[in-house]
Coordinates of N, CA, C and O in Angstrom, one line a residue:
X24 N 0.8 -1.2 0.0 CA 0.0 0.0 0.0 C 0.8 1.3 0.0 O 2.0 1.3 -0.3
X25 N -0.1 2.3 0.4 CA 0.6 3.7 0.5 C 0.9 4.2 1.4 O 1.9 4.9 1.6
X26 N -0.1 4.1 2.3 CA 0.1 4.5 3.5 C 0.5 3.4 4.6 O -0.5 2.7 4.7
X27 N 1.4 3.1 5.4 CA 1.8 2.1 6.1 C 1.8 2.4 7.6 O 2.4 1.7 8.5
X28 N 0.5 4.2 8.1 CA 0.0 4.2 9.1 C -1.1 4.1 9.0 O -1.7 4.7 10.0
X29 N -1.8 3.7 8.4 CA -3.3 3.1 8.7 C -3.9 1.9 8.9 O -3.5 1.0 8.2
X30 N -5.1 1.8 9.9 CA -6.1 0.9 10.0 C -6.8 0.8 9.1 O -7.1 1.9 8.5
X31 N -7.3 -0.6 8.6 CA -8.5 -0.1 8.0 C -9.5 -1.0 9.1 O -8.9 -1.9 9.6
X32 N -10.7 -0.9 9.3 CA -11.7 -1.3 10.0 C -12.8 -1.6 8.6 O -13.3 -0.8 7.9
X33 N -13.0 -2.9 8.6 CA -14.5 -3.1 7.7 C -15.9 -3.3 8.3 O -16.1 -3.7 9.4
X34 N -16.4 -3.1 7.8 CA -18.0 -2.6 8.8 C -19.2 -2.8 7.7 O -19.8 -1.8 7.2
X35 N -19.6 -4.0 7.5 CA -20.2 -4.2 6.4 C -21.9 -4.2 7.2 O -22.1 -4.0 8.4
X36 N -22.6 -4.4 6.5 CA -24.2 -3.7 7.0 C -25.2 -3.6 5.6 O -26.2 -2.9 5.7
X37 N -25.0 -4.2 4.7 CA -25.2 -4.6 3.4 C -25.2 -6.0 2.8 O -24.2 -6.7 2.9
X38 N -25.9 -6.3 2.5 CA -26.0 -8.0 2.0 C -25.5 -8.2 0.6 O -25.4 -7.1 0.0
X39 N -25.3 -9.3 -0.1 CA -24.6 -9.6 -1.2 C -25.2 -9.0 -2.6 O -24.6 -9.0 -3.6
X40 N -26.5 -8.5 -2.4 CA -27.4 -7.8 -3.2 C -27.0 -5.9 -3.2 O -26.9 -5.0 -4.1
X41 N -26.8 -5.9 -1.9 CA -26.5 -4.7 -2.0 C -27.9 -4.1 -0.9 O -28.0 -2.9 -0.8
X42 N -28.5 -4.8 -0.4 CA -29.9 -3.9 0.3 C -29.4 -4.3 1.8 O -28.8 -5.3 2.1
X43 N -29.8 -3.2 2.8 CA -29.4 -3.0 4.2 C -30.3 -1.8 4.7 O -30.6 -0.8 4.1
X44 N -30.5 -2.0 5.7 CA -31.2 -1.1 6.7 C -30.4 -0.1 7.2 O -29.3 -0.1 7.5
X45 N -31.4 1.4 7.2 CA -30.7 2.3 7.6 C -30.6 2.2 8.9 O -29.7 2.9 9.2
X46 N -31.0 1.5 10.1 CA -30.5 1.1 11.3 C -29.1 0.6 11.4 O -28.3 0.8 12.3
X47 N -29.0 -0.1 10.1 CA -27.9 -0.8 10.3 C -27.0 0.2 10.2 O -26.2 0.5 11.1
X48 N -27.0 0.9 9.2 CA -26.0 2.1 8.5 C -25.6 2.7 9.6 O -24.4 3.2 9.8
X49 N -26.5 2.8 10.4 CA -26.1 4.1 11.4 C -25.5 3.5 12.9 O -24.9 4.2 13.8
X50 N -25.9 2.1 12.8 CA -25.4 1.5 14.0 C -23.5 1.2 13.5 O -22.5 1.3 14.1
X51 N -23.7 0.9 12.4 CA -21.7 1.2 11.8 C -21.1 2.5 11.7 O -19.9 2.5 11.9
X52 N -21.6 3.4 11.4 CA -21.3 4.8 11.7 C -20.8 4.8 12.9 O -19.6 4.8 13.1
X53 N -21.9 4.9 14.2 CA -21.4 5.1 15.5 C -20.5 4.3 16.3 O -20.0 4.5 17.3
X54 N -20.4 2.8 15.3 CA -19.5 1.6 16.0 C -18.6 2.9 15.6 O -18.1 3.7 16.4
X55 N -18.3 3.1 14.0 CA -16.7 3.2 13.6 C -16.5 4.5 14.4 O -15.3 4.5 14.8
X56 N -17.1 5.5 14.8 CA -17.2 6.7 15.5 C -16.3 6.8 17.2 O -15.5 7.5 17.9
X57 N -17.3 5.5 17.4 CA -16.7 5.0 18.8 C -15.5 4.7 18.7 O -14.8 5.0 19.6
X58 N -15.0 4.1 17.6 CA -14.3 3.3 17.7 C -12.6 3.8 17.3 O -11.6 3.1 17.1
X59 N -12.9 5.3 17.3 CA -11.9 5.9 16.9 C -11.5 6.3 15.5 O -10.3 6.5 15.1
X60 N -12.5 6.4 14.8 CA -12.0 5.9 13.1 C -11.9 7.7 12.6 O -12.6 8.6 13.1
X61 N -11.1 7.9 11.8 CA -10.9 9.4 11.4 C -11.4 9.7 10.0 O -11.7 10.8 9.6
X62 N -11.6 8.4 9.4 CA -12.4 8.1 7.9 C -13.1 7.6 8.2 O -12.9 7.0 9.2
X63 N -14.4 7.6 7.5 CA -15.1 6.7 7.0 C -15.7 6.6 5.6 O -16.4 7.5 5.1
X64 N -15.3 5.7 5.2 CA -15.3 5.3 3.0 C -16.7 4.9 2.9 O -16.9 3.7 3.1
X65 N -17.8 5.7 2.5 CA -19.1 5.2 2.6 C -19.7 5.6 0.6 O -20.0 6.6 -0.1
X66 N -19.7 3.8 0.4 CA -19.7 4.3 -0.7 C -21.2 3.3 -1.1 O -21.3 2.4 -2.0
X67 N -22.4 3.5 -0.3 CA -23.7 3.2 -0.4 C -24.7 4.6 -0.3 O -24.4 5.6 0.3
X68 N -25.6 4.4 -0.8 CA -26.9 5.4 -0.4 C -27.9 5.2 -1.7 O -27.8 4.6 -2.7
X69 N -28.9 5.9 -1.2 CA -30.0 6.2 -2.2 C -31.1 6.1 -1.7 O -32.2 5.8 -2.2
X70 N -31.0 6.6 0.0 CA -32.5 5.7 0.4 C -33.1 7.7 0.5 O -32.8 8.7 -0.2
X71 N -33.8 7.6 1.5 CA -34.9 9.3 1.7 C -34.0 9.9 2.9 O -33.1 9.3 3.6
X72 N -34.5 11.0 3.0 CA -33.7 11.5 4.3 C -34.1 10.9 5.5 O -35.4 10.8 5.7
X73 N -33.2 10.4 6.4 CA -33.4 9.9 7.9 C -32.6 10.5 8.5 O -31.4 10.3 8.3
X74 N -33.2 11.5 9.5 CA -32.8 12.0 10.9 C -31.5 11.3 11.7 O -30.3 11.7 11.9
X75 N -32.3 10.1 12.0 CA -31.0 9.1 12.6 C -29.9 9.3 12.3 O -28.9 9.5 13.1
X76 N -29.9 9.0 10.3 CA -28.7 8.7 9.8 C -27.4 9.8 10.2 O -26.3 9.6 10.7
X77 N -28.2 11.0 9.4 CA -28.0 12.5 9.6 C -27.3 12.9 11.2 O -26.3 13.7 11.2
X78 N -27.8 12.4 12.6 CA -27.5 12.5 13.6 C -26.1 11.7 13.6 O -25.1 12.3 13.6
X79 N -26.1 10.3 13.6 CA -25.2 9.5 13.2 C -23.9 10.4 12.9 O -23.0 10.6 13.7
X80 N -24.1 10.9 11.6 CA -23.0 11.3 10.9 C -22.0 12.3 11.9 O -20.8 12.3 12.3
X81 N -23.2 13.2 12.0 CA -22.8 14.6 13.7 C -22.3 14.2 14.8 O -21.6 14.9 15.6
X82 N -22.5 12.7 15.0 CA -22.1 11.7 16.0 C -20.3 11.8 15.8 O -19.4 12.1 16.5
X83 N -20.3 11.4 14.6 CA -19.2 10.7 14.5 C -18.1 12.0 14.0 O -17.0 11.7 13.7
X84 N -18.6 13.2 14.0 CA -18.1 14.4 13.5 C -17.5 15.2 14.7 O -16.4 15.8 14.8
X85 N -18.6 14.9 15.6 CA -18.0 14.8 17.2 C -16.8 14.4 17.8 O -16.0 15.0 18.6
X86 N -16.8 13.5 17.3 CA -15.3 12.1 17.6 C -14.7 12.4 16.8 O -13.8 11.5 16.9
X87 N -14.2 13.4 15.5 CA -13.5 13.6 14.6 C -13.2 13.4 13.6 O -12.2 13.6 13.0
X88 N -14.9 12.2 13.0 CA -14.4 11.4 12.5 C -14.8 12.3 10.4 O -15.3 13.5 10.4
X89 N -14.7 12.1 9.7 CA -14.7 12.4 8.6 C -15.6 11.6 7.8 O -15.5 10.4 8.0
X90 N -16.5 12.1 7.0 CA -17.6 11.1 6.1 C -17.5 11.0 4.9 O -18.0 12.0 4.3
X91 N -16.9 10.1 4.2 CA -16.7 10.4 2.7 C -17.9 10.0 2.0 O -18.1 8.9 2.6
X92 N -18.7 10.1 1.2 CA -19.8 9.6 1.2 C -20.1 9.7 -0.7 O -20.2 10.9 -1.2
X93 N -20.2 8.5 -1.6 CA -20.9 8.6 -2.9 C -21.9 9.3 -3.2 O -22.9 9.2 -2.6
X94 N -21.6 10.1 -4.3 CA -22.5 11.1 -5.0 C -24.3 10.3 -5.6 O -25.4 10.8 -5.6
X95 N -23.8 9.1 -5.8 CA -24.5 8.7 -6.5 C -24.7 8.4 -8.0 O -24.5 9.5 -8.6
X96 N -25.1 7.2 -8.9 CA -25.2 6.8 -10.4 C -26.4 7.1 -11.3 O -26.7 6.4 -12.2
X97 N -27.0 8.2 -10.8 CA -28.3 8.2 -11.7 C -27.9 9.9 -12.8 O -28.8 10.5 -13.3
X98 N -26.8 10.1 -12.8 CA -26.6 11.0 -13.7 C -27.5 12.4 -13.1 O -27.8 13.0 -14.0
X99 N -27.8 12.8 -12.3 CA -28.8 13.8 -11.6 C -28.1 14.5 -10.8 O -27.1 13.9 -10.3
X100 N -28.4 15.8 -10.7 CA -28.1 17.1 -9.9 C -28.9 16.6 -8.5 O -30.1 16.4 -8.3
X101 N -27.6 16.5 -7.4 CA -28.0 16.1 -6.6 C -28.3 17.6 -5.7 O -28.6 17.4 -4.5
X102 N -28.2 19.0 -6.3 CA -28.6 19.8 -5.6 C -30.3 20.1 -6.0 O -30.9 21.0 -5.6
X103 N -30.6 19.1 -6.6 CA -32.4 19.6 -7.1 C -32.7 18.2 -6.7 O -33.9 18.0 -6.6
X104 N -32.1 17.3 -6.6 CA -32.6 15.9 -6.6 C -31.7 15.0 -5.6 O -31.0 14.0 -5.9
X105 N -31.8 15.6 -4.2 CA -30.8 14.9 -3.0 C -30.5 13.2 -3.1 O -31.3 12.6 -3.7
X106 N -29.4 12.6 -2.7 CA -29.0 12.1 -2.7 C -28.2 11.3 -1.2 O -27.0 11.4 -1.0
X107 N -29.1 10.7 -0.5 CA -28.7 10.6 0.6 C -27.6 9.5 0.8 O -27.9 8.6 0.0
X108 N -26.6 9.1 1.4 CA -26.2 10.2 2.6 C -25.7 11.8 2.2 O -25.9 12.9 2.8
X109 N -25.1 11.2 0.8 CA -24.0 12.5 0.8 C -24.8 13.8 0.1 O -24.1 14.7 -0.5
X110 N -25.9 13.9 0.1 CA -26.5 15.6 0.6 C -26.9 16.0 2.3 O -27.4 17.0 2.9
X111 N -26.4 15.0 2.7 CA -26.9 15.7 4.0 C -26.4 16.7 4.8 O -25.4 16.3 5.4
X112 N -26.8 18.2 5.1 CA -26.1 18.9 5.7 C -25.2 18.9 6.8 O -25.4 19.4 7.9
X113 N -24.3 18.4 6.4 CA -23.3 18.2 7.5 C -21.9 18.3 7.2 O -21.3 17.4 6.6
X114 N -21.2 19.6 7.7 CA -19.7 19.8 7.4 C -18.3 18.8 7.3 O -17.2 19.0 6.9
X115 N -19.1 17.6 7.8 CA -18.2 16.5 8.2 C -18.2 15.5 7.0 O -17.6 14.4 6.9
X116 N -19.3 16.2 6.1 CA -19.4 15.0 4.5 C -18.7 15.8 3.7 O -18.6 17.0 3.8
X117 N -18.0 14.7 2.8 CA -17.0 14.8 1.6 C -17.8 14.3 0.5 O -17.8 13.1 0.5
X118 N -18.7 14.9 -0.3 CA -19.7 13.9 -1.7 C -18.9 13.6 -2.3 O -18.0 14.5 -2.2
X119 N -18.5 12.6 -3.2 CA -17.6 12.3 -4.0 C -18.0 11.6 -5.5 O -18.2 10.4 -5.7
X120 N -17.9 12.8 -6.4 CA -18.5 12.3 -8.2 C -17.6 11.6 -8.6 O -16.5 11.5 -8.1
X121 N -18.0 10.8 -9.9 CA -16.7 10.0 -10.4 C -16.5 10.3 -11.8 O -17.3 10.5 -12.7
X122 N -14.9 10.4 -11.7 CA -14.8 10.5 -13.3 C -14.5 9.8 -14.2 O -14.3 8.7 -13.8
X123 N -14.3 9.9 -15.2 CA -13.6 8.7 -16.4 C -12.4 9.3 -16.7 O -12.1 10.5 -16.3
X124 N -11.5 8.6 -17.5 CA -9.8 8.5 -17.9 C -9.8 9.7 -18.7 O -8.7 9.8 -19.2
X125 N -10.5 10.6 -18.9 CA -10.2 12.2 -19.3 C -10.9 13.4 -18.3 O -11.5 14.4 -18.5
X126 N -10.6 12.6 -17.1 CA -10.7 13.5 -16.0 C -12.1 14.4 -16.2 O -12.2 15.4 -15.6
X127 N -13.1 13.9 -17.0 CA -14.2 14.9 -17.0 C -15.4 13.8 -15.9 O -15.0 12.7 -15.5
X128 N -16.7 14.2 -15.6 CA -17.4 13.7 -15.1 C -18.4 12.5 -15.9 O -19.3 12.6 -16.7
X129 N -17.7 11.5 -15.0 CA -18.7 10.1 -16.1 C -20.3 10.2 -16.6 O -21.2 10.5 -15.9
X130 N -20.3 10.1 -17.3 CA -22.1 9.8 -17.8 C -22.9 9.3 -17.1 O -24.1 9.2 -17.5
X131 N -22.3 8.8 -15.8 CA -23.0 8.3 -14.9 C -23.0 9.0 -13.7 O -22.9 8.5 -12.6
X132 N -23.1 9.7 -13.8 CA -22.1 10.3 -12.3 C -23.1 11.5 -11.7 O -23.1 12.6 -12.3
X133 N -23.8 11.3 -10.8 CA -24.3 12.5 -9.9 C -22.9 13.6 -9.9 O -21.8 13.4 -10.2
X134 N -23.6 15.0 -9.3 CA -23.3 16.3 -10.0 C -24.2 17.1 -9.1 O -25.3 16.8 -8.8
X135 N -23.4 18.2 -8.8 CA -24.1 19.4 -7.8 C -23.2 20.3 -7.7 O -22.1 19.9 -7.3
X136 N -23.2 21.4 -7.9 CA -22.6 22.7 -7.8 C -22.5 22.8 -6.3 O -21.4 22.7 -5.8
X137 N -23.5 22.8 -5.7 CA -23.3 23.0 -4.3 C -23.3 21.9 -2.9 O -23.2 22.0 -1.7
X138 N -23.5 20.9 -3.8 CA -23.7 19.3 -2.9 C -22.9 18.5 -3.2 O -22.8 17.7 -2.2
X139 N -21.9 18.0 -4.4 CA -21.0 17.6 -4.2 C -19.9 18.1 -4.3 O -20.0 19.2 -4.9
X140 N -18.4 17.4 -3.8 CA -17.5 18.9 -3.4 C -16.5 18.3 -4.6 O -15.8 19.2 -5.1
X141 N -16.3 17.1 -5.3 CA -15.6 16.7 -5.7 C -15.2 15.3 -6.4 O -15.8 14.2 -6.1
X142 N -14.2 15.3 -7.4 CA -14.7 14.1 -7.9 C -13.5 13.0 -8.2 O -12.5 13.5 -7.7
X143 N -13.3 12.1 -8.5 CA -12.2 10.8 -8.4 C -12.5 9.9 -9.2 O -13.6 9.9 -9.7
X144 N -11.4 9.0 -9.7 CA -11.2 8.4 -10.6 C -12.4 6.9 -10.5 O -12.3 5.9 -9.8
X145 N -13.4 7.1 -11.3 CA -14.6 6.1 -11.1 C -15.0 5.5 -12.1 O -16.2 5.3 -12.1
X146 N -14.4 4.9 -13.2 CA -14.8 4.0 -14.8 C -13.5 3.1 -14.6 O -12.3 3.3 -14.5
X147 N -14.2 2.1 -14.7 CA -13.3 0.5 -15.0 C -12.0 0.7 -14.0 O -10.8 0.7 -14.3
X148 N -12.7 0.9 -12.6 CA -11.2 0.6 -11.7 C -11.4 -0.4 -11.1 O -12.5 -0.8 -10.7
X149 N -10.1 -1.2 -11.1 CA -10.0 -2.6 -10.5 C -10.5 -2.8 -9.0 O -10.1 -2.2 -8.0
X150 N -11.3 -3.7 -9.1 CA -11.2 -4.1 -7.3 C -11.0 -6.0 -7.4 O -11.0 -6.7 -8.4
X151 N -11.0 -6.3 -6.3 CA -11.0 -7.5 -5.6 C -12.4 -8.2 -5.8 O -13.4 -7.5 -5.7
X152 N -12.4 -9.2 -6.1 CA -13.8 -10.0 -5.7 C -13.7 -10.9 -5.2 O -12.6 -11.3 -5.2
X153 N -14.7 -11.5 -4.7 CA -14.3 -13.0 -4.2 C -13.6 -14.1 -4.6 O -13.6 -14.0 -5.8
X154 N -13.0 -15.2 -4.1 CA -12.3 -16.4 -5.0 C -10.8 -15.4 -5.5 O -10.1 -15.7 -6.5
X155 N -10.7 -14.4 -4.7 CA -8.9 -14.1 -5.1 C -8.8 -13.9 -6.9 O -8.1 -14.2 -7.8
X156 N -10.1 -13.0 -6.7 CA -9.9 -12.4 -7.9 C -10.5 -11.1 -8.3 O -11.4 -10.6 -7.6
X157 N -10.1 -10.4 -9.8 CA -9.8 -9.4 -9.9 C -11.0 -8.7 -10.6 O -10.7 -9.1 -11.7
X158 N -12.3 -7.7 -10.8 CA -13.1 -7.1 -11.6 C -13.0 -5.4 -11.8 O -12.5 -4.7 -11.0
X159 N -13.5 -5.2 -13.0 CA -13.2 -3.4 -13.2 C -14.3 -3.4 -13.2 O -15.0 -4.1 -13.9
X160 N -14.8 -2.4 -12.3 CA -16.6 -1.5 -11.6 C -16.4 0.1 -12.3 O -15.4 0.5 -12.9
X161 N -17.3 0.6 -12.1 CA -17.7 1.8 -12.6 C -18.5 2.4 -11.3 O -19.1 1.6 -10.7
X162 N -18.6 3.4 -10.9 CA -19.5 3.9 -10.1 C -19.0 5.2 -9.4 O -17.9 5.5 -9.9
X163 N -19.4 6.0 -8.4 CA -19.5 7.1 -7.3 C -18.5 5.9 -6.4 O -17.4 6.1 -5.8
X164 N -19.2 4.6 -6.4 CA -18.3 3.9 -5.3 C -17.3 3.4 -5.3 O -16.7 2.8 -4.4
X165 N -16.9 3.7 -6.3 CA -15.6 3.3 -6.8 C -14.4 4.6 -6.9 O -13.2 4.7 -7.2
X166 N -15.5 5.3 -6.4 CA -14.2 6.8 -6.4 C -13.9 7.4 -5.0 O -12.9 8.1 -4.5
X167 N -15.3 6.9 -4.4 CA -15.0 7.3 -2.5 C -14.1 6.7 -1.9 O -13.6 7.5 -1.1
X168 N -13.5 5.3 -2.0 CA -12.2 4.9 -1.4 C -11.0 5.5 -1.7 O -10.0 5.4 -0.9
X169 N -11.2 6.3 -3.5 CA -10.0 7.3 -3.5 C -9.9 8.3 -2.8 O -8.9 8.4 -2.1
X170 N -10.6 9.1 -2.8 CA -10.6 10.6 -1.5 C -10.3 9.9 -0.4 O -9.3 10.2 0.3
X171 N -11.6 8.3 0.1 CA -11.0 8.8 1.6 C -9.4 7.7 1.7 O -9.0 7.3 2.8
X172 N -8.8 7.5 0.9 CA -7.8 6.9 1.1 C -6.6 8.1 1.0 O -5.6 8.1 1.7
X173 N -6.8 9.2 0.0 CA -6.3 10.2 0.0 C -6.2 11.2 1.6 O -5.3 11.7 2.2
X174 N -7.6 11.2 1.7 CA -7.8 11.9 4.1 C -7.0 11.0 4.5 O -6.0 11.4 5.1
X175 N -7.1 9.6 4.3 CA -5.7 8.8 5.3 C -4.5 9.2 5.5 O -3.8 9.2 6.5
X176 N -4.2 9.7 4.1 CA -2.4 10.3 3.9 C -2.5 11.6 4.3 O -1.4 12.2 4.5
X177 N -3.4 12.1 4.3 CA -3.4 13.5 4.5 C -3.1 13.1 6.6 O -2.2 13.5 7.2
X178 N -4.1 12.4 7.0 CA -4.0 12.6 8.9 C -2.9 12.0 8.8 O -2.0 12.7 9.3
X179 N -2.4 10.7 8.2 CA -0.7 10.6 8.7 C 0.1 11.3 8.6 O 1.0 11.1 9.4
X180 N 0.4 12.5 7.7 CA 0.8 13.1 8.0 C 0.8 14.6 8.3 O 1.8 15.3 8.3
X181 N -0.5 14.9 8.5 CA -0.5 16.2 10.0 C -1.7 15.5 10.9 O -2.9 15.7 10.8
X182 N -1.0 14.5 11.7 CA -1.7 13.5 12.8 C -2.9 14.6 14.1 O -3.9 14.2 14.8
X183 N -2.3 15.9 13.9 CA -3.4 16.6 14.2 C -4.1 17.7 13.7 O -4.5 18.7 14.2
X184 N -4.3 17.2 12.4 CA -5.0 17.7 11.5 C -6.8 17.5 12.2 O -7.0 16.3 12.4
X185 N -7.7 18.2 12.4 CA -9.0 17.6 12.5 C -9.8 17.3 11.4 O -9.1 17.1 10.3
X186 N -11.1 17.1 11.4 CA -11.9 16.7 10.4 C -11.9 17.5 9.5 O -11.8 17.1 8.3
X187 N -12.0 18.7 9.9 CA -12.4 20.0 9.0 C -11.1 20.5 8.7 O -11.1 21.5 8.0
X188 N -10.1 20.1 8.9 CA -8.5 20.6 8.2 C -8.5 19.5 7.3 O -8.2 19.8 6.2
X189 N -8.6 18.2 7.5 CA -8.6 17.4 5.9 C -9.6 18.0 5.4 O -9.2 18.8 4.6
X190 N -10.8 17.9 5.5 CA -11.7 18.6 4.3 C -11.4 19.7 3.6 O -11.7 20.0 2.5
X191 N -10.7 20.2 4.3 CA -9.9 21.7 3.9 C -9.1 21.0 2.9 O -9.4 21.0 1.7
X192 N -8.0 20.3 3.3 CA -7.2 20.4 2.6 C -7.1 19.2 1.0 O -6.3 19.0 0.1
X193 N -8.8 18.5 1.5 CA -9.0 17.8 0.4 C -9.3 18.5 -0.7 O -8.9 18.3 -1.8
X194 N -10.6 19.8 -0.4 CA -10.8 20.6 -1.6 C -10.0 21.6 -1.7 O -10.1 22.4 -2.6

């Protein structure tokens, strides 16, 4: 890897389909919150606004912790057409669009002037799959583990950077 001071903690709360309870969401939020985590790579949403979740996040913003959160795949202005988690008012979210290999914004890719802050490499990047092996995905979710892996390198090294000095220094 790149960075060789970080944890990672996995915190799954989603089933093989991809559907999960916003209870669940929010009961991993406050685990990872509790639990000391200074990221969190949250590359699920699409449900309506929930309070909880939103609280959650403030929870864990509390604790220092940082929310990276997917834009979303429906091609939509997520400032006319929210997009939860990552429209939710809260200084401690990072929205994250994805781009394709000419650095412009994928055809897929949620988009907001004032709702998402930013965007990362998201068409045909490699991941892991089961059985020790390798697939290229497309998505918002595929670009959130770049920023928040990017806030990793950023708190290793200014270890007392807070939440709001990486966000700073991510945009």
């Amino acid at each position: 890897g790149v960075n060789w001071s970080v944890k990672v903690m996995a915190l799954k709360f989603l089933d093989a389909a991809g559907s999960g309870t916003t209870a669940d969401a929010v009961a991993a939020t406050l685990y990872a919150a509790d639990q000391g985590a200074h990221v969190s790579s949250n590359s699920w949403g699409g449900g309506p606004f929930d309070q909880p979740l939103l609280d959650a996040i403030d929870y864990g913003a509390g604790r220092g912790m940082l929310f990276v959160a997917a834009a979303g795949n429906d091609g939509r202005n997520n400032d006319t057409t929210p997009f939860y988690p990552s429209n939710y008012a809260s200084d401690a979210i990072v929205s994250v669009a994805a781009t394709d290999h000419a650095d412009a914004l994928a055809f897929f890719s949620n988009y907001g002037a004032t709702t998402v802050d930013l965007g990362a490499p998201g068409v045909n990047i490699l991941s892991t799959t089961p059985g020790n092996a390798y697939e290229s995905f497309s998505g918002t979710s595929m670009a959130t583990p770049h920023v928040a892996g990017v806030a990793a390198l950023l708190k290793a090294h200014y270890p007392d950077a807070s939440l709001y000095g990486l966000k700073a220094m991510l945009l």
